[in-house]
C-alpha positions as CSV (number, residue, x, y, z in Angstrom):
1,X,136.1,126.5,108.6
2,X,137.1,124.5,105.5
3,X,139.7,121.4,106.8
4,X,141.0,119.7,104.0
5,X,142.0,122.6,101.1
6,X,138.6,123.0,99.4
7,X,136.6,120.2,100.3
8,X,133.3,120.3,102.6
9,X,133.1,119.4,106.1
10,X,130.0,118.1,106.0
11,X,128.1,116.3,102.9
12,X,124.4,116.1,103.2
13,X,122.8,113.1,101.7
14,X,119.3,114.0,100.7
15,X,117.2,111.1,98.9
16,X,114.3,113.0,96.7
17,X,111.2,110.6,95.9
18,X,107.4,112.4,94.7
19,X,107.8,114.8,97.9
20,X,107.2,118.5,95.7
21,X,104.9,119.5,98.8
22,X,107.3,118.7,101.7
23,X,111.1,119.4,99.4
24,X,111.5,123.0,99.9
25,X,111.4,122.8,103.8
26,X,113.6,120.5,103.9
27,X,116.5,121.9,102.1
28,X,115.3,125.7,103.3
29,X,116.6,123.8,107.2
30,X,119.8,122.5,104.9
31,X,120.9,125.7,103.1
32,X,120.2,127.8,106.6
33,X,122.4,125.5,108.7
34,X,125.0,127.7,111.3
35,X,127.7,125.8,110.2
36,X,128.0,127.1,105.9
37,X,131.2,124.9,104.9
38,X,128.2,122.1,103.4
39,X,128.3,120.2,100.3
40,X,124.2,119.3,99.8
41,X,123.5,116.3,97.6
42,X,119.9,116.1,95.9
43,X,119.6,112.8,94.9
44,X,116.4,112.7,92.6
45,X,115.3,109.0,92.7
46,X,113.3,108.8,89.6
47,X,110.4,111.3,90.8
48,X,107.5,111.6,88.7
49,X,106.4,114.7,90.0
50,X,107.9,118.4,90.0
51,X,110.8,116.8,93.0
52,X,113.8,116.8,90.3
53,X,113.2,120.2,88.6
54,X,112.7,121.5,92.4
55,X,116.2,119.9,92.7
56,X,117.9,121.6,89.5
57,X,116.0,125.3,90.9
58,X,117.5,124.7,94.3
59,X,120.9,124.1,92.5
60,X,120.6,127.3,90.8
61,X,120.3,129.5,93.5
62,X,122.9,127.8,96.2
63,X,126.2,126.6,94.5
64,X,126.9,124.0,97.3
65,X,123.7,121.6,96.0
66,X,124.4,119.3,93.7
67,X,121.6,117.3,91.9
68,X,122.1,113.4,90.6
69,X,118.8,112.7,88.6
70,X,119.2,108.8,88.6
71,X,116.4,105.7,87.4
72,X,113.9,105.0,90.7
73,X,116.3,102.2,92.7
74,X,114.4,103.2,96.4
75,X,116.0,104.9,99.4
76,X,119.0,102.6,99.5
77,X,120.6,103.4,96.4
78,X,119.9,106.5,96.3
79,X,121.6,107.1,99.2
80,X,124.3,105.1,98.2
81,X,124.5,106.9,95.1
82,X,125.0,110.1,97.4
83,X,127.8,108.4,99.1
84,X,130.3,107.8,96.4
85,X,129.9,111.2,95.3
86,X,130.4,112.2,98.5
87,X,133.3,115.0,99.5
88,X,132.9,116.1,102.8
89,X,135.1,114.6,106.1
90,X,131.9,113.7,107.6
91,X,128.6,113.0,106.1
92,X,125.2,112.8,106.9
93,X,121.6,111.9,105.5
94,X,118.5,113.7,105.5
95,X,114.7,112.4,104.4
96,X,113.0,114.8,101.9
97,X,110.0,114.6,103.6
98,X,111.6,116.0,107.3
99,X,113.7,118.9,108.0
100,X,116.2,119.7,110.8
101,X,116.6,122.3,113.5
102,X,119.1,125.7,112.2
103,X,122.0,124.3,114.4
104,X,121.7,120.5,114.0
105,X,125.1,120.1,111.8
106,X,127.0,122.4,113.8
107,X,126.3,120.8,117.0
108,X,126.9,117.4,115.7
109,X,130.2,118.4,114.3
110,X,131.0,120.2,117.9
111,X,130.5,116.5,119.4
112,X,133.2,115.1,116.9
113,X,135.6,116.2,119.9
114,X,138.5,114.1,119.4
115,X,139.5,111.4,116.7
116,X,138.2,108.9,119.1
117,X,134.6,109.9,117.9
118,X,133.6,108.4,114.9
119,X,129.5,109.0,115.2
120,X,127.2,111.5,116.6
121,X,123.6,111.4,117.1
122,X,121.0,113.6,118.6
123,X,117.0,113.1,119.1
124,X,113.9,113.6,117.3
125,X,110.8,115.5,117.3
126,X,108.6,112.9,115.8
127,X,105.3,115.1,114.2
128,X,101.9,113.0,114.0
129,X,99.5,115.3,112.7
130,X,99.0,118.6,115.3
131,X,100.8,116.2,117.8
132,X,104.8,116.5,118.3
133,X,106.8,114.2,120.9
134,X,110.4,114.1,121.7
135,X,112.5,110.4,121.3
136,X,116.2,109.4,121.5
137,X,116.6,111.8,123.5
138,X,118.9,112.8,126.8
139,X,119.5,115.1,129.3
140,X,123.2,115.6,129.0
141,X,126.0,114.9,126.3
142,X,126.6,111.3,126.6
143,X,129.7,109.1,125.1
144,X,129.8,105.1,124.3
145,X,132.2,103.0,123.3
146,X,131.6,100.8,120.2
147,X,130.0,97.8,122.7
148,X,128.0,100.3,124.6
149,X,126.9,101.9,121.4
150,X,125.7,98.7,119.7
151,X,123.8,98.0,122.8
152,X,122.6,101.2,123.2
153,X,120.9,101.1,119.4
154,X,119.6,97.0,120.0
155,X,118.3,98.2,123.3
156,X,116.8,101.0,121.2
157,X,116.2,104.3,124.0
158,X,119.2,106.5,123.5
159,X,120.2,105.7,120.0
160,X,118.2,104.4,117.1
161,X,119.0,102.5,114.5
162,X,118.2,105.3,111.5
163,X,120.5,107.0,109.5
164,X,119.1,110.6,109.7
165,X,119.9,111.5,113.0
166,X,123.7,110.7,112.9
167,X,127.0,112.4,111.6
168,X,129.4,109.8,110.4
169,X,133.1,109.7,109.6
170,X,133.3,109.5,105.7
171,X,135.2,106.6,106.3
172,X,133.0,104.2,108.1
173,X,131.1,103.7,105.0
174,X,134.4,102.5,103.0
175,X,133.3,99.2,101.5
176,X,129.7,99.7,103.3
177,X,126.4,100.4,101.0
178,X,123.0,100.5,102.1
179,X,121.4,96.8,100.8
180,X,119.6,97.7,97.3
181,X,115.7,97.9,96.9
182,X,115.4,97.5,100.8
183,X,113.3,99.2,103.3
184,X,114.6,99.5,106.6
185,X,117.7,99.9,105.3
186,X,119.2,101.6,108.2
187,X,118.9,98.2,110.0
188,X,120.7,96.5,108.2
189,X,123.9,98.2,108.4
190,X,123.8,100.1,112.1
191,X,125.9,97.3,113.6
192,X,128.8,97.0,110.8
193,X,129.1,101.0,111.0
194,X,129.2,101.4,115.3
195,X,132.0,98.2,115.2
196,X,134.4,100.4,113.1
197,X,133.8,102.9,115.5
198,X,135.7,104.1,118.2
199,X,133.3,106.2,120.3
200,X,130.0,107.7,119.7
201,X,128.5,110.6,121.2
202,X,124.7,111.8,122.0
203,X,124.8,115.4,122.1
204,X,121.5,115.3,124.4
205,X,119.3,117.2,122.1
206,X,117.0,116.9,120.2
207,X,117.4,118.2,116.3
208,X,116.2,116.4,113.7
209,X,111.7,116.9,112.9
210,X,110.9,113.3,111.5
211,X,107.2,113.8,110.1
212,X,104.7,111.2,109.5
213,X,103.6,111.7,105.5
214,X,100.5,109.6,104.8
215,X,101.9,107.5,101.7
216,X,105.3,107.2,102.2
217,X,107.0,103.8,102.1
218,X,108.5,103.9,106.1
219,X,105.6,105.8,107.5
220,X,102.6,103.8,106.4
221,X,100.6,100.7,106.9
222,X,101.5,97.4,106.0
223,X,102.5,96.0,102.7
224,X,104.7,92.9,101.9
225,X,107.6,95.4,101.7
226,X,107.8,95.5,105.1
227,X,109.2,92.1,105.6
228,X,112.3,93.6,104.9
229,X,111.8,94.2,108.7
230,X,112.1,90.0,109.0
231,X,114.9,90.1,106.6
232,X,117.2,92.8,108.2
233,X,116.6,91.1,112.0
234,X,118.2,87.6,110.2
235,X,120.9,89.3,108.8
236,X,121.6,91.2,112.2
237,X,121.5,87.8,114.2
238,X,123.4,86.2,111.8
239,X,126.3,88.7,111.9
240,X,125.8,88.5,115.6
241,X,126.1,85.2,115.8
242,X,129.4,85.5,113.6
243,X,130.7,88.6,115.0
244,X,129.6,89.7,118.1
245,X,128.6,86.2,120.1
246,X,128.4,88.0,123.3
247,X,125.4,89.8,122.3
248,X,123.3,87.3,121.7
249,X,120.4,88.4,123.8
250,X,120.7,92.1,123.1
251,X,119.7,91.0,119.6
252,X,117.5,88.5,120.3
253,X,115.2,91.2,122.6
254,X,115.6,93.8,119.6
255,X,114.0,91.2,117.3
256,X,111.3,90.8,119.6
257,X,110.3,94.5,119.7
258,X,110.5,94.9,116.2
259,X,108.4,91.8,115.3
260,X,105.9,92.6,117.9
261,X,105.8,96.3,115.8
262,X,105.1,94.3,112.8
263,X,102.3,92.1,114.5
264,X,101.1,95.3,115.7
265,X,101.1,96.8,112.3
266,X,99.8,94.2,110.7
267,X,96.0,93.7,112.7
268,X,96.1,97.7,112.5
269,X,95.9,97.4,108.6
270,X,92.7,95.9,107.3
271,X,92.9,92.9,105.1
272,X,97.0,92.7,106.1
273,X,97.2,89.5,107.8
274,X,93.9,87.4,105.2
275,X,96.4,88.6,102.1
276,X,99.9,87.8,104.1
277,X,99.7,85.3,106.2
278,X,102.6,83.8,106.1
279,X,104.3,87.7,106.9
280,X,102.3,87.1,109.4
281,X,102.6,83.5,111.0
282,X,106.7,84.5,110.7
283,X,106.1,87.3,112.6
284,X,104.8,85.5,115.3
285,X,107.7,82.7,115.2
286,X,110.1,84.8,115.5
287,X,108.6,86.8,118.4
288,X,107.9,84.0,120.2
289,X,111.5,82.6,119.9
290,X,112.8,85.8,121.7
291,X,110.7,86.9,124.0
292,X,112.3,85.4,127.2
293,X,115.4,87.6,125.7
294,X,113.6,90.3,125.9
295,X,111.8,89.8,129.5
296,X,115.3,88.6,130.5
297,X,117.7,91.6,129.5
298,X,115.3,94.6,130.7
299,X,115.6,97.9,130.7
300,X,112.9,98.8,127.6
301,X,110.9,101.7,127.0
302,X,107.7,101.8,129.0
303,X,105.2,102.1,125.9
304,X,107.7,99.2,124.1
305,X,107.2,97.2,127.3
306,X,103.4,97.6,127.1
307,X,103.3,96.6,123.2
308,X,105.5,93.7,123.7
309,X,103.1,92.3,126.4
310,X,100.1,93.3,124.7
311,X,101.1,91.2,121.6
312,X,102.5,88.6,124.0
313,X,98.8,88.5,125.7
314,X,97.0,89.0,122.5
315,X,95.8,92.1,124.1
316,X,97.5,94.2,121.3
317,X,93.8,95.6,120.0
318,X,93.7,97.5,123.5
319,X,96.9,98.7,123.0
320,X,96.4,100.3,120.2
321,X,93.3,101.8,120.9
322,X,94.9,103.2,124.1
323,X,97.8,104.4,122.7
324,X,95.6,106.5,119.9
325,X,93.8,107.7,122.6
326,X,97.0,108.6,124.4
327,X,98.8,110.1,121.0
328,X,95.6,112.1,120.0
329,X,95.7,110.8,116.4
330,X,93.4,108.0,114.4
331,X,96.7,106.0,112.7
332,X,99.7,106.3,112.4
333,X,101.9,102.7,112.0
């Protein structure tokens, strides 16, 4: 199946960080994909604990890994550290700490259908303790144009704004890096990637197991880190406002959702908003500002719409208590 002499199809980006427990499912679901023709980066991030010799054993046994041991620089670079090592005609990016379904790389590849497609993305099982749900999900193959893409991913149902749950043309990332030391770092680039696109396809499954790991940077409760959140929604508007003018309220009404998720977060975790209150009181101005986006362009996620409001109302303590009710779980943020 190899397309360009002996180079990969596909190069698997795989960011290791302190996850010894959770590393060898994830690459088992790598190294057992239907589709073999695979170039697997390990990018060892610094870990502390048994992660990087884990790696170099993993290396040992499959001669498509590859191991970079590298100084701790966070998700970003090493994922960008992946990514100029990078061989294969598409690539794609997978969190330590999740693992994929057998068939998720060849049915991505299968959605690259012509050279018009320069993305594909599938859903999620998202795992909260015993409790699994599916998201970004659809019931039929489904294909966008850049536009519909970007407002698709603002308007946040069908596509997301990650990076694990997409396979890219190598070359969208020419001259594109994830922002250093970042978190959210996905955010920040989604938009530049789907306007050098053509077309992107959802392949209307779902494939990818994104787990909830108490501890882990994305997946836990708040910290000052997280107004990277605040960061990444200014530098989206901004190049908005530059590039894409017309979309002004499709990212006006994503900032809303994702402050009212950090407002939200925030009163969830004890002591968060006494120690940050200016994370905080930003928060709120920045909700505020685009709400009536948000009312105005429609077409949200039922449980968003009910968070949104809930904030909006200062109801948002009811929300949440409803929602772990609903979820079966005690936290997860």
């Amino acid at each position: 199946m190899n397309m360009n002499n002996n180079r990969p199809v596909v190069t698997i980006v795989v960011p290791v960080y302190n996850v010894e427990e959770e590393l060898n499912r994830c690459v088992e679901s790598l190294v057992g994909q239907t589709i073999s023709d695979l170039q697997i980066i390990l990018v060892d991030d610094g870990s502390t604990d048994l992660s990087g010799e884990l790696c170099d054993a993993w290396a040992d046994r499959d001669s498509r890994i590859c191991v970079i041991h590298k100084q701790n620089g966070g998700l970003s670079s090493a994922r960008n550290a992946g990514i100029d090592v990078a061989e294969g005609k598409y690539l794609g990016f997978v969190d330590s700490d999740d693992y994929i379904e057998p068939d998720m790389y060849e049915t991505l590849l299968a959605g690259m259908v012509d050279d018009e497609v320069s993305m594909v993305t599938c859903g999620r099982y998202v795992h909260m303790g015993d409790t699994v749900k599916n998201e970004y999900t659809t019931p039929e193959v489904m294909r966008f144009n850049s536009a519909d893409a970007m407002k698709e991913t603002l308007l946040g149902n069908i596509i997301d704004v990650s990076a694990w749950d997409k396979l890219y043309r190598r070359e969208l990332f020419d001259e594109i890096r994830y922002p250093y030391g970042r978190i959210s770092e996905d955010a920040a680039i989604i938009l530049q990637l789907l306007d050098r696109c053509s077309d992107v396809v959802h392949v209307g499954k779902c494939l990818y197991h994104y787990v909830f790991r108490t501890g882990s940077i994305s997946k836990s409760t708040y910290s000052h880190k997280k107004f990277d959140v605040m960061h990444n929604c200014r530098e989206m508007t901004a190049w908005v406002e530059k590039y894409k003018p017309d979309f002004s309220m499709d990212i006006n009404s994503y900032c809303c959702a994702q402050m009212a998720g950090m407002i939200e977060c925030m009163i969830c975790s004890p002591g968060a908003r006494k120690e940050w209150g200016e994370d905080y009181s930003a928060y709120w101005g920045l909700f505020r500002h685009c709400f009536q986006s948000y009312v105005t362009l429609g077409g949200h996620k039922k449980v968003e719409i009910a968070r949104v409001f809930a904030i909006r109302m200062h109801l948002y303590r009811l929300f949440w208590l409803a929602r772990q009710v609903r979820n079966g779980v005690k936290r997860y943020v």
